[in-house]
PDB file of C-alpha atoms in Angstrom:
ATOM      1  CA  MET A 650       5.016  10.326   9.609  1.00  0.00           C
ATOM      2  CA  ALA A 651       5.684   6.700  10.497  1.00  0.00           C
ATOM      3  CA  ALA A 652       5.986   4.193   7.680  1.00  0.00           C
ATOM      4  CA  GLU A 653       2.781   2.334   8.468  1.00  0.00           C
ATOM      5  CA  ASP A 654       0.805   5.600   8.618  1.00  0.00           C
ATOM      6  CA  GLN A 655       1.805   6.436   5.054  1.00  0.00           C
ATOM      7  CA  PHE A 656       1.200   2.797   4.144  1.00  0.00           C
ATOM      8  CA  ASN A 657      -2.480   3.142   5.082  1.00  0.00           C
ATOM      9  CA  GLN A 658      -3.070   6.827   4.384  1.00  0.00           C
ATOM     10  CA  ALA A 659      -2.115   6.428   0.748  1.00  0.00           C
ATOM     11  CA  PHE A 660      -4.936   3.956   0.163  1.00  0.00           C
ATOM     12  CA  GLU A 661      -7.577   6.631  -0.337  1.00  0.00           C
ATOM     13  CA  GLY A 662      -5.525   9.803  -0.331  1.00  0.00           C
ATOM     14  CA  PRO A 663      -4.392  12.033  -3.205  1.00  0.00           C
ATOM     15  CA  LEU A 664      -1.295  11.473  -5.261  1.00  0.00           C
ATOM     16  CA  VAL A 665       1.721  11.687  -2.977  1.00  0.00           C
ATOM     17  CA  GLN A 666       5.417  10.980  -3.172  1.00  0.00           C
ATOM     18  CA  PRO A 667       6.498   9.529   0.194  1.00  0.00           C
ATOM     19  CA  ARG A 668       9.900   7.835   0.111  1.00  0.00           C
ATOM     20  CA  SER A 669       8.661   4.885   2.104  1.00  0.00           C
ATOM     21  CA  LEU A 670       7.182   1.430   1.996  1.00  0.00           C
ATOM     22  CA  ALA A 671       3.821   3.121   2.413  1.00  0.00           C
ATOM     23  CA  VAL A 672       2.134   2.348  -0.844  1.00  0.00           C
ATOM     24  CA  GLY A 673       0.583   5.109  -2.950  1.00  0.00           C
ATOM     25  CA  ILE A 674      -2.413   4.522  -5.198  1.00  0.00           C
ATOM     26  CA  ALA A 675      -0.800   5.965  -8.321  1.00  0.00           C
ATOM     27  CA  LEU A 676       2.584   7.370  -7.410  1.00  0.00           C
ATOM     28  CA  ALA A 677       3.887   9.391 -10.301  1.00  0.00           C
ATOM     29  CA  SER A 678       7.618   9.194  -9.729  1.00  0.00           C
ATOM     30  CA  LEU A 679      10.408   8.255  -7.377  1.00  0.00           C
ATOM     31  CA  VAL A 680      12.114  10.709  -5.065  1.00  0.00           C
ATOM     32  CA  VAL A 681      15.686  11.325  -6.218  1.00  0.00           C
ATOM     33  CA  LEU A 682      18.018  10.610  -3.336  1.00  0.00           C
ATOM     34  CA  GLY A 683      21.263  12.291  -2.469  1.00  0.00           C
ATOM     35  CA  GLY A 684      22.443  15.857  -3.000  1.00  0.00           C
ATOM     36  CA  CYS A 685      25.086  17.881  -4.774  1.00  0.00           C
ATOM     37  CA  ASN A 686      27.722  16.965  -2.198  1.00  0.00           C
ATOM     38  CA  ALA A 687      27.541  13.386  -3.360  1.00  0.00           C
ATOM     39  CA  PHE A 688      29.225  14.422  -6.607  1.00  0.00           C
ATOM     40  CA  SER A 689      31.972  16.601  -5.145  1.00  0.00           C
ATOM     41  CA  THR A 690      35.456  15.986  -6.576  1.00  0.00           C
ATOM     42  CA  ALA A 691      37.330  18.246  -4.191  1.00  0.00           C
ATOM     43  CA  GLY A 692      39.793  16.530  -1.839  1.00  0.00           C
ATOM     44  CA  PRO A 693      40.768  17.659   1.657  1.00  0.00           C
ATOM     45  CA  SER A 694      43.386  20.084   0.264  1.00  0.00           C
ATOM     46  CA  GLY A 695      40.913  21.661  -2.138  1.00  0.00           C
ATOM     47  CA  GLY A 696      42.737  20.327  -5.209  1.00  0.00           C
ATOM     48  CA  GLU A 697      41.054  18.364  -7.900  1.00  0.00           C
ATOM     49  CA  ARG A 698      41.159  14.599  -7.904  1.00  0.00           C
ATOM     50  CA  THR A 699      39.877  11.886 -10.183  1.00  0.00           C
ATOM     51  CA  VAL A 700      36.894   9.903  -8.967  1.00  0.00           C
ATOM     52  CA  THR A 701      36.579   6.321 -10.167  1.00  0.00           C
ATOM     53  CA  PRO A 702      32.918   5.343 -10.527  1.00  0.00           C
ATOM     54  CA  ALA A 703      31.796   2.407  -8.425  1.00  0.00           C
ATOM     55  CA  PRO A 704      31.239  -0.745 -10.465  1.00  0.00           C
ATOM     56  CA  VAL A 705      27.624  -1.316 -11.497  1.00  0.00           C
ATOM     57  CA  PRO A 706      26.337  -4.699 -10.270  1.00  0.00           C
ATOM     58  CA  THR A 707      25.816  -7.163 -13.090  1.00  0.00           C
ATOM     59  CA  PRO A 708      22.153  -8.267 -13.189  1.00  0.00           C
ATOM     60  CA  ASP A 709      21.537 -11.930 -12.528  1.00  0.00           C
ATOM     61  CA  PRO A 710      19.039 -13.141 -15.154  1.00  0.00           C
ATOM     62  CA  SER A 711      17.551 -15.552 -12.624  1.00  0.00           C
ATOM     63  CA  LEU A 712      16.633 -12.737 -10.191  1.00  0.00           C
ATOM     64  CA  PRO A 713      13.773 -10.210 -10.456  1.00  0.00           C
ATOM     65  CA  PRO A 714      14.444  -7.123 -12.627  1.00  0.00           C
ATOM     66  CA  GLY A 715      16.622  -4.594 -10.804  1.00  0.00           C
ATOM     67  CA  VAL A 716      17.631  -7.063  -8.073  1.00  0.00           C
ATOM     68  CA  THR A 717      21.025  -8.561  -7.279  1.00  0.00           C
ATOM     69  CA  ALA A 718      21.798 -11.067  -4.551  1.00  0.00           C
ATOM     70  CA  ASN A 719      22.997  -8.323  -2.205  1.00  0.00           C
ATOM     71  CA  SER A 720      20.953  -5.266  -3.131  1.00  0.00           C
ATOM     72  CA  ILE A 721      18.178  -3.579  -5.049  1.00  0.00           C
ATOM     73  CA  SER A 722      20.395  -2.144  -7.767  1.00  0.00           C
ATOM     74  CA  ASP A 723      17.647  -0.528  -9.857  1.00  0.00           C
ATOM     75  CA  PRO A 724      14.428   0.278  -7.916  1.00  0.00           C
ATOM     76  CA  GLU A 725      12.788   1.911 -10.924  1.00  0.00           C
ATOM     77  CA  ARG A 726      13.297  -1.192 -13.052  1.00  0.00           C
ATOM     78  CA  LEU A 727      11.689  -3.356 -10.378  1.00  0.00           C
ATOM     79  CA  GLY A 728       8.813  -0.902 -10.007  1.00  0.00           C
ATOM     80  CA  SER A 729       8.221  -0.867 -13.758  1.00  0.00           C
ATOM     81  CA  ALA A 730       8.145  -4.661 -13.853  1.00  0.00           C
ATOM     82  CA  HIS A 731       5.476  -4.746 -11.120  1.00  0.00           C
ATOM     83  CA  GLU A 732       3.359  -2.177 -12.935  1.00  0.00           C
ATOM     84  CA  ARG A 733       3.549  -4.155 -16.174  1.00  0.00           C
ATOM     85  CA  ARG A 734       2.446  -7.332 -14.395  1.00  0.00           C
ATOM     86  CA  LEU A 735      -0.779  -5.581 -13.280  1.00  0.00           C
ATOM     87  CA  THR A 736      -1.611  -3.912 -16.585  1.00  0.00           C
ATOM     88  CA  ASN A 737      -4.470  -5.393 -18.619  1.00  0.00           C
ATOM     89  CA  ARG A 738      -5.348  -7.998 -16.008  1.00  0.00           C
ATOM     90  CA  SER A 739      -7.562  -8.281 -12.944  1.00  0.00           C
ATOM     91  CA  TYR A 740      -6.058  -8.185  -9.477  1.00  0.00           C
ATOM     92  CA  THR A 741      -6.855  -7.878  -5.774  1.00  0.00           C
ATOM     93  CA  VAL A 742      -4.974  -5.675  -3.312  1.00  0.00           C
ATOM     94  CA  THR A 743      -5.326  -6.231   0.442  1.00  0.00           C
ATOM     95  CA  VAL A 744      -3.779  -3.967   3.083  1.00  0.00           C
ATOM     96  CA  VAL A 745      -3.874  -5.075   6.726  1.00  0.00           C
ATOM     97  CA  ARG A 746      -2.584  -3.105   9.715  1.00  0.00           C
ATOM     98  CA  THR A 747      -2.578  -4.824  13.100  1.00  0.00           C
ATOM     99  CA  VAL A 748      -1.388  -4.110  16.615  1.00  0.00           C
ATOM    100  CA  GLN A 749      -1.273  -7.151  18.861  1.00  0.00           C
ATOM    101  CA  PHE A 750      -0.107  -7.688  22.421  1.00  0.00           C
ATOM    102  CA  ALA A 751       2.128 -10.594  23.393  1.00  0.00           C
ATOM    103  CA  ASN A 752      -0.832 -12.328  25.093  1.00  0.00           C
ATOM    104  CA  GLY A 753      -2.677 -12.479  21.762  1.00  0.00           C
ATOM    105  CA  THR A 754      -5.088  -9.598  22.369  1.00  0.00           C
ATOM    106  CA  THR A 755      -5.653  -7.440  19.292  1.00  0.00           C
ATOM    107  CA  ALA A 756      -5.481  -3.752  20.130  1.00  0.00           C
ATOM    108  CA  ARG A 757      -6.232  -2.639  16.600  1.00  0.00           C
ATOM    109  CA  ARG A 758      -6.947  -4.121  13.188  1.00  0.00           C
ATOM    110  CA  LEU A 759      -7.628  -2.182  10.021  1.00  0.00           C
ATOM    111  CA  GLU A 760      -8.180  -3.978   6.725  1.00  0.00           C
ATOM    112  CA  ARG A 761      -8.605  -2.339   3.354  1.00  0.00           C
ATOM    113  CA  GLY A 762      -8.811  -3.914  -0.042  1.00  0.00           C
ATOM    114  CA  ARG A 763      -9.712  -3.448  -3.664  1.00  0.00           C
ATOM    115  CA  ILE A 764     -10.589  -5.840  -6.436  1.00  0.00           C
ATOM    116  CA  VAL A 765     -10.004  -4.553  -9.968  1.00  0.00           C
ATOM    117  CA  GLY A 766     -11.966  -6.583 -12.506  1.00  0.00           C
ATOM    118  CA  ASP A 767     -11.125  -7.446 -16.091  1.00  0.00           C
ATOM    119  CA  ASP A 768     -13.414  -4.633 -17.256  1.00  0.00           C
ATOM    120  CA  GLY A 769     -12.034  -2.037 -14.835  1.00  0.00           C
ATOM    121  CA  VAL A 770     -14.930  -2.286 -12.358  1.00  0.00           C
ATOM    122  CA  ILE A 771     -13.617  -1.844  -8.806  1.00  0.00           C
ATOM    123  CA  LEU A 772     -14.959  -3.179  -5.511  1.00  0.00           C
ATOM    124  CA  SER A 773     -13.291  -1.826  -2.375  1.00  0.00           C
ATOM    125  CA  TRP A 774     -13.753  -2.391   1.338  1.00  0.00           C
ATOM    126  CA  ARG A 775     -12.505  -1.147   4.676  1.00  0.00           C
ATOM    127  CA  HIS A 776     -13.092  -2.705   8.077  1.00  0.00           C
ATOM    128  CA  ARG A 777     -11.866  -1.586  11.486  1.00  0.00           C
ATOM    129  CA  ALA A 778     -11.784  -3.645  14.685  1.00  0.00           C
ATOM    130  CA  GLY A 779     -10.294  -3.185  18.132  1.00  0.00           C
ATOM    131  CA  HIS A 780     -10.778  -1.121  21.252  1.00  0.00           C
ATOM    132  CA  GLU A 781     -10.354   2.347  19.749  1.00  0.00           C
ATOM    133  CA  ARG A 782     -13.949   3.279  19.029  1.00  0.00           C
ATOM    134  CA  ALA A 783     -15.336   6.690  19.826  1.00  0.00           C
ATOM    135  CA  GLY A 784     -19.053   5.859  19.960  1.00  0.00           C
ATOM    136  CA  GLY A 785     -22.020   4.721  17.900  1.00  0.00           C
ATOM    137  CA  ASP A 786     -21.286   7.168  15.076  1.00  0.00           C
ATOM    138  CA  THR A 787     -17.877   5.603  14.435  1.00  0.00           C
ATOM    139  CA  ILE A 788     -17.561   4.083  10.963  1.00  0.00           C
ATOM    140  CA  VAL A 789     -16.538   0.445  11.389  1.00  0.00           C
ATOM    141  CA  GLY A 790     -17.063  -0.717   7.821  1.00  0.00           C
ATOM    142  CA  ARG A 791     -16.896   0.900   4.406  1.00  0.00           C
ATOM    143  CA  ARG A 792     -17.446  -0.636   0.981  1.00  0.00           C
ATOM    144  CA  SER A 793     -17.639   0.875  -2.478  1.00  0.00           C
ATOM    145  CA  TRP A 794     -18.380  -0.263  -6.010  1.00  0.00           C
ATOM    146  CA  THR A 795     -17.197   1.695  -9.044  1.00  0.00           C
ATOM    147  CA  ASN A 796     -17.752   1.357 -12.766  1.00  0.00           C
ATOM    148  CA  GLU A 797     -17.163   3.788 -15.618  1.00  0.00           C
ATOM    149  CA  SER A 798     -20.127   5.989 -14.687  1.00  0.00           C
ATOM    150  CA  VAL A 799     -20.926   5.734 -10.975  1.00  0.00           C
ATOM    151  CA  HIS A 800     -19.208   5.367  -7.592  1.00  0.00           C
ATOM    152  CA  VAL A 801     -21.458   3.866  -4.881  1.00  0.00           C
ATOM    153  CA  LEU A 802     -20.460   3.783  -1.197  1.00  0.00           C
ATOM    154  CA  ARG A 803     -21.896   2.031   1.850  1.00  0.00           C
ATOM    155  CA  PHE A 804     -20.950   3.116   5.378  1.00  0.00           C
ATOM    156  CA  GLN A 805     -21.674   0.906   8.402  1.00  0.00           C
ATOM    157  CA  TYR A 806     -21.547   2.390  11.902  1.00  0.00           C
ATOM    158  CA  ALA A 807     -20.837   0.961  15.337  1.00  0.00           C
ATOM    159  CA  ASN A 808     -24.477   1.511  16.341  1.00  0.00           C
ATOM    160  CA  GLY A 809     -25.672  -0.778  13.535  1.00  0.00           C
ATOM    161  CA  THR A 810     -26.918   1.874  11.116  1.00  0.00           C
ATOM    162  CA  THR A 811     -26.019   2.024   7.418  1.00  0.00           C
ATOM    163  CA  ARG A 812     -25.689   5.004   5.077  1.00  0.00           C
ATOM    164  CA  TYR A 813     -25.268   5.115   1.283  1.00  0.00           C
ATOM    165  CA  MET A 814     -23.752   7.651  -1.090  1.00  0.00           C
ATOM    166  CA  VAL A 815     -23.789   7.756  -4.890  1.00  0.00           C
ATOM    167  CA  GLU A 816     -21.195   9.862  -6.679  1.00  0.00           C
ATOM    168  CA  GLU A 817     -19.740  10.428 -10.115  1.00  0.00           C
ATOM    169  CA  SER A 818     -17.140   7.841 -11.050  1.00  0.00           C
ATOM    170  CA  HIS A 819     -13.445   8.668 -11.033  1.00  0.00           C
ATOM    171  CA  GLN A 820     -11.921   5.322 -11.911  1.00  0.00           C
ATOM    172  CA  ARG A 821      -8.330   4.720 -10.909  1.00  0.00           C
ATOM    173  CA  TYR A 822      -6.228   1.609 -10.927  1.00  0.00           C
ATOM    174  CA  PRO A 823      -4.880   1.368  -7.367  1.00  0.00           C
ATOM    175  CA  TYR A 824      -1.414   0.241  -6.443  1.00  0.00           C
ATOM    176  CA  ARG A 825      -0.033  -0.423  -9.908  1.00  0.00           C
ATOM    177  CA  ARG A 826       2.942   1.775  -8.992  1.00  0.00           C
ATOM    178  CA  THR A 827       3.330   0.473  -5.452  1.00  0.00           C
ATOM    179  CA  ALA A 828       6.571  -1.378  -6.079  1.00  0.00           C
ATOM    180  CA  TYR A 829       8.400   1.841  -7.001  1.00  0.00           C
ATOM    181  CA  ASN A 830       8.176   2.997  -3.381  1.00  0.00           C
ATOM    182  CA  VAL A 831       8.711  -0.453  -1.925  1.00  0.00           C
ATOM    183  CA  ALA A 832      11.798  -1.015  -4.060  1.00  0.00           C
ATOM    184  CA  THR A 833      13.197   2.422  -3.219  1.00  0.00           C
ATOM    185  CA  THR A 834      12.795   1.813   0.505  1.00  0.00           C
ATOM    186  CA  LEU A 835      14.364  -1.644   0.279  1.00  0.00           C
ATOM    187  CA  SER A 836      17.250  -0.115  -1.647  1.00  0.00           C
ATOM    188  CA  ASP A 837      17.673   2.689   0.914  1.00  0.00           C
ATOM    189  CA  GLU A 838      17.700   0.152   3.736  1.00  0.00           C
ATOM    190  CA  ASN A 839      20.256  -2.119   2.000  1.00  0.00           C
ATOM    191  CA  ALA A 840      17.900  -5.064   1.706  1.00  0.00           C
ATOM    192  CA  ALA A 841      19.202  -8.324   0.296  1.00  0.00           C
ATOM    193  CA  VAL A 842      17.782 -11.606  -0.968  1.00  0.00           C
ATOM    194  CA  VAL A 843      17.436 -13.814   2.126  1.00  0.00           C
ATOM    195  CA  ALA A 844      15.464 -16.728   0.660  1.00  0.00           C
ATOM    196  CA  SER A 845      14.164 -18.040  -2.652  1.00  0.00           C
ATOM    197  CA  ASP A 846      12.048 -20.777  -4.158  1.00  0.00           C
ATOM    198  CA  THR A 847      13.265 -21.288  -7.705  1.00  0.00           C
ATOM    199  CA  ASN A 848      11.119 -24.394  -8.126  1.00  0.00           C
ATOM    200  CA  ALA A 849       7.914 -22.427  -7.645  1.00  0.00           C
ATOM    201  CA  ASP A 850       5.852 -21.274 -10.625  1.00  0.00           C
ATOM    202  CA  PRO A 851       6.740 -18.492 -10.898  1.00  0.00           C
ATOM    203  CA  PRO A 852       9.992 -18.485  -8.872  1.00  0.00           C
ATOM    204  CA  THR A 853       9.826 -16.236  -5.790  1.00  0.00           C
ATOM    205  CA  TYR A 854      12.450 -14.269  -3.878  1.00  0.00           C
ATOM    206  CA  VAL A 855      12.345 -12.830  -0.360  1.00  0.00           C
ATOM    207  CA  LEU A 856      13.999  -9.431   0.181  1.00  0.00           C
ATOM    208  CA  GLU A 857      14.562  -8.204   3.711  1.00  0.00           C
ATOM    209  CA  SER A 858      16.161  -5.455   5.749  1.00  0.00           C
ATOM    210  CA  ARG A 859      16.333  -5.318   9.546  1.00  0.00           C
ATOM    211  CA  ASP A 860      17.087  -2.551  12.044  1.00  0.00           C
ATOM    212  CA  LEU A 861      15.758   0.214   9.824  1.00  0.00           C
ATOM    213  CA  GLY A 862      17.334   3.626   9.609  1.00  0.00           C
ATOM    214  CA  GLU A 863      16.164   6.499  11.774  1.00  0.00           C
ATOM    215  CA  GLU A 864      13.621   7.737   9.218  1.00  0.00           C
ATOM    216  CA  TRP A 865      11.604   4.503   9.334  1.00  0.00           C
ATOM    217  CA  ALA A 866      12.459   3.141  12.786  1.00  0.00           C
ATOM    218  CA  THR A 867       9.394   4.566  14.551  1.00  0.00           C
ATOM    219  CA  SER A 868       5.793   3.382  14.760  1.00  0.00           C
ATOM    220  CA  ALA A 869       2.716   5.451  15.583  1.00  0.00           C
ATOM    221  CA  ASP A 870       1.172   2.318  17.096  1.00  0.00           C
ATOM    222  CA  LEU A 871       3.893   1.653  19.686  1.00  0.00           C
ATOM    223  CA  ASP A 872       5.146   3.809  22.537  1.00  0.00           C
ATOM    224  CA  ARG A 873       8.637   2.364  22.165  1.00  0.00           C
ATOM    225  CA  VAL A 874      10.190   0.436  19.266  1.00  0.00           C
ATOM    226  CA  GLU A 875      12.786  -2.252  19.917  1.00  0.00           C
ATOM    227  CA  THR A 876      13.131  -3.889  16.488  1.00  0.00           C
ATOM    228  CA  SER A 877      12.036  -2.966  12.970  1.00  0.00           C
ATOM    229  CA  SER A 878      12.143  -4.682   9.600  1.00  0.00           C
ATOM    230  CA  ILE A 879      10.904  -4.539   6.016  1.00  0.00           C
ATOM    231  CA  ARG A 880      10.248  -7.704   4.051  1.00  0.00           C
ATOM    232  CA  ALA A 881       9.013  -8.231   0.493  1.00  0.00           C
ATOM    233  CA  ILE A 882       8.263 -11.231  -1.701  1.00  0.00           C
ATOM    234  CA  VAL A 883       8.802 -10.732  -5.438  1.00  0.00           C
ATOM    235  CA  THR A 884       8.406 -13.106  -8.357  1.00  0.00           C
ATOM    236  CA  GLY A 885      11.146 -13.642 -10.897  1.00  0.00           C
ATOM    237  CA  THR A 886       9.216 -11.464 -13.354  1.00  0.00           C
ATOM    238  CA  GLY A 887       9.069  -8.569 -10.880  1.00  0.00           C
ATOM    239  CA  LEU A 888       5.542  -8.823  -9.462  1.00  0.00           C
ATOM    240  CA  LEU A 889       5.472  -7.709  -5.831  1.00  0.00           C
ATOM    241  CA  THR A 890       3.168 -10.271  -4.210  1.00  0.00           C
ATOM    242  CA  ARG A 891       3.617  -9.199  -0.591  1.00  0.00           C
ATOM    243  CA  ALA A 892       5.396  -6.502   1.416  1.00  0.00           C
ATOM    244  CA  SER A 893       5.322  -5.721   5.125  1.00  0.00           C
ATOM    245  CA  VAL A 894       6.829  -3.437   7.722  1.00  0.00           C
ATOM    246  CA  ARG A 895       7.033  -4.912  11.234  1.00  0.00           C
ATOM    247  CA  TYR A 896       7.853  -3.355  14.601  1.00  0.00           C
ATOM    248  CA  THR A 897       8.205  -4.924  18.030  1.00  0.00           C
ATOM    249  CA  GLY A 898       8.228  -2.937  21.258  1.00  0.00           C
ATOM    250  CA  THR A 899       5.772  -1.801  23.916  1.00  0.00           C
ATOM    251  CA  ARG A 900       2.300  -0.258  23.965  1.00  0.00           C
ATOM    252  CA  ASP A 901       0.716   0.933  27.198  1.00  0.00           C
ATOM    253  CA  GLY A 902       3.619  -0.674  29.043  1.00  0.00           C
ATOM    254  CA  ALA A 903       3.075  -4.159  27.569  1.00  0.00           C
ATOM    255  CA  PRO A 904       5.012  -6.012  24.833  1.00  0.00           C
ATOM    256  CA  ALA A 905       3.345  -5.599  21.441  1.00  0.00           C
ATOM    257  CA  VAL A 906       3.863  -6.045  17.703  1.00  0.00           C
ATOM    258  CA  ALA A 907       2.730  -3.592  15.004  1.00  0.00           C
ATOM    259  CA  ASN A 908       2.550  -4.936  11.484  1.00  0.00           C
ATOM    260  CA  SER A 909       1.374  -3.485   8.161  1.00  0.00           C
ATOM    261  CA  THR A 910       1.144  -5.735   5.113  1.00  0.00           C
ATOM    262  CA  ILE A 911       0.091  -5.326   1.501  1.00  0.00           C
ATOM    263  CA  ARG A 912      -0.674  -8.345  -0.675  1.00  0.00           C
ATOM    264  CA  PHE A 913      -1.309  -8.668  -4.416  1.00  0.00           C
ATOM    265  CA  ASP A 914      -3.287 -11.505  -5.999  1.00  0.00           C
ATOM    266  CA  THR A 915      -3.651 -11.494  -9.768  1.00  0.00           C
ATOM    267  CA  ASP A 916      -6.290 -12.812 -12.178  1.00  0.00           C
ATOM    268  CA  SER A 917      -9.222 -12.209  -9.820  1.00  0.00           C
ATOM    269  CA  GLY A 918     -11.704 -12.213 -12.694  1.00  0.00           C
ATOM    270  CA  ALA A 919     -14.819 -10.091 -13.055  1.00  0.00           C
ATOM    271  CA  VAL A 920     -16.251  -8.062 -10.174  1.00  0.00           C
ATOM    272  CA  THR A 921     -19.859  -8.969  -9.336  1.00  0.00           C
ATOM    273  CA  ARG A 922     -22.094  -6.044  -8.394  1.00  0.00           C
ATOM    274  CA  PRO A 923     -23.186  -6.425  -4.732  1.00  0.00           C
ATOM    275  CA  THR A 924     -26.910  -6.386  -3.944  1.00  0.00           C
ATOM    276  CA  TRP A 925     -26.538  -3.306  -1.748  1.00  0.00           C
ATOM    277  CA  VAL A 926     -25.585  -1.237  -4.813  1.00  0.00           C
ATOM    278  CA  GLU A 927     -29.153  -1.582  -6.101  1.00  0.00           C
ATOM    279  CA  THR A 928     -30.431  -0.492  -2.675  1.00  0.00           C
ATOM    280  CA  ALA A 929     -28.246   2.623  -2.815  1.00  0.00           C
ATOM    281  CA  LEU A 930     -29.284   3.499  -6.382  1.00  0.00           C
ATOM    282  CA  LYS A 931     -32.999   3.134  -5.554  1.00  0.00           C
ATOM    283  CA  GLN A 932     -32.551   5.301  -2.464  1.00  0.00           C
ATOM    284  CA  GLN A 933     -30.867   8.002  -4.524  1.00  0.00           C
ATOM    285  CA  SER A 934     -33.641   7.849  -7.116  1.00  0.00           C
ATOM    286  CA  ARG A 935     -36.280   8.393  -4.411  1.00  0.00           C
ATOM    287  CA  GLU A 936     -34.299  11.290  -2.946  1.00  0.00           C
ATOM    288  CA  ASN A 937     -33.958  12.902  -6.384  1.00  0.00           C
ATOM    289  CA  GLU A 938     -37.716  12.602  -6.958  1.00  0.00           C
ATOM    290  CA  THR A 939     -38.439  14.120  -3.537  1.00  0.00           C
ATOM    291  CA  ASN A 940     -36.056  17.005  -4.180  1.00  0.00           C
ATOM    292  CA  ALA A 941     -37.600  17.620  -7.598  1.00  0.00           C
ATOM    293  CA  GLU A 942     -41.125  17.723  -6.139  1.00  0.00           C
ATOM    294  CA  SER A 943     -39.959  20.066  -3.388  1.00  0.00           C
ATOM    295  CA  THR A 944     -38.371  22.390  -5.935  1.00  0.00           C
ATOM    296  CA  GLN A 945     -41.559  22.480  -8.010  1.00  0.00           C
ATOM    297  CA  ALA A 946     -43.674  23.204  -4.923  1.00  0.00           C
ATOM    298  CA  THR A 947     -41.524  26.144  -3.866  1.00  0.00           C
ATOM    299  CA  GLY A 948     -40.964  27.395  -7.406  1.00  0.00           C
TER     300      GLY A 948
END
C-alpha cells in the first residue's frame, strides 16, 4: 500500500500498525525494525569478534525531543512528546490529499478533519472533489458529531440528497499518536533538520527526507513517480504541527503532483453542535415511533 493510501485510510479505520507516514487514529505501538542478523557477532571466518557499539547522539536541548541536527535519534521520544502536547486540550486535525496536473487542474481532492473540543465532543468532516465520481449515489460530503452518548452522521450525495444516521457513541481521540509513525518514517528515511525558526513562539524545526526508499517511493495516484519526499514541521516541545508526503511524476501521460498533508492546530476551544444534528435526532425519533406503532399493530 502506498504511503498516502495508509495516510488517508487510517483516518476512519481500525487500529493498525503501518510503518509509514500514514497517520493512525490511535496507533498502539511502533514496529520494531531490523532482525536478528543485525546483532550477529560472527566475522567472515566464523570466529568471534568484539563489536563496539555505535556512539549514541547527544541530544541538543534546543531541538525537539528525540531529534538531533542530522537524524531522528529517538522516534518514540518524539512521538510521546506529541501525544503529551495534545492531552487535556482541544485541537483540530486536517488531512488533505490532492492530485494536481501541471496546468493547475485538480484531478482529485479529498479533505478530512476532526475538531476535538475541551469537553471531548468531536466534530468531523469529509469532502471529496474532482473528476472521479461514479454517479448520483456517490457520497461527496460526510460530517459527524459525537459526544459521550451519541454519534450523529450526515451524508451528502452527488445528486443533492442528504441522509442521516444516529448511532451509539464510541469516543476516541484521533491522531494523538500520529507522531510515532511520522517520526519512525523520518528516522527510516534518514531525515535531517533542514530549516528552523528559533525566534518563533514556540520555536519550529523542519525535518525532511528526499528520494524515499523503495517501500515508500510509489504513489497510487500517479502512473509513474519521478521524485518523492517527506517533510514535517515540529515545535521545540515536540508537537507535530504539519507533515506531508509529496510525489511528482505523471498521471494519464501528463505531469502531475500528488500530495498528502496532515496539520494540527491546538486550543480550538469548544465544539458547537451543528443545527443538522437536531434534524437527525428528530428524524430518528419519528422513525422509532413509526417502528413502535408498526410492532404494536402486528403484535
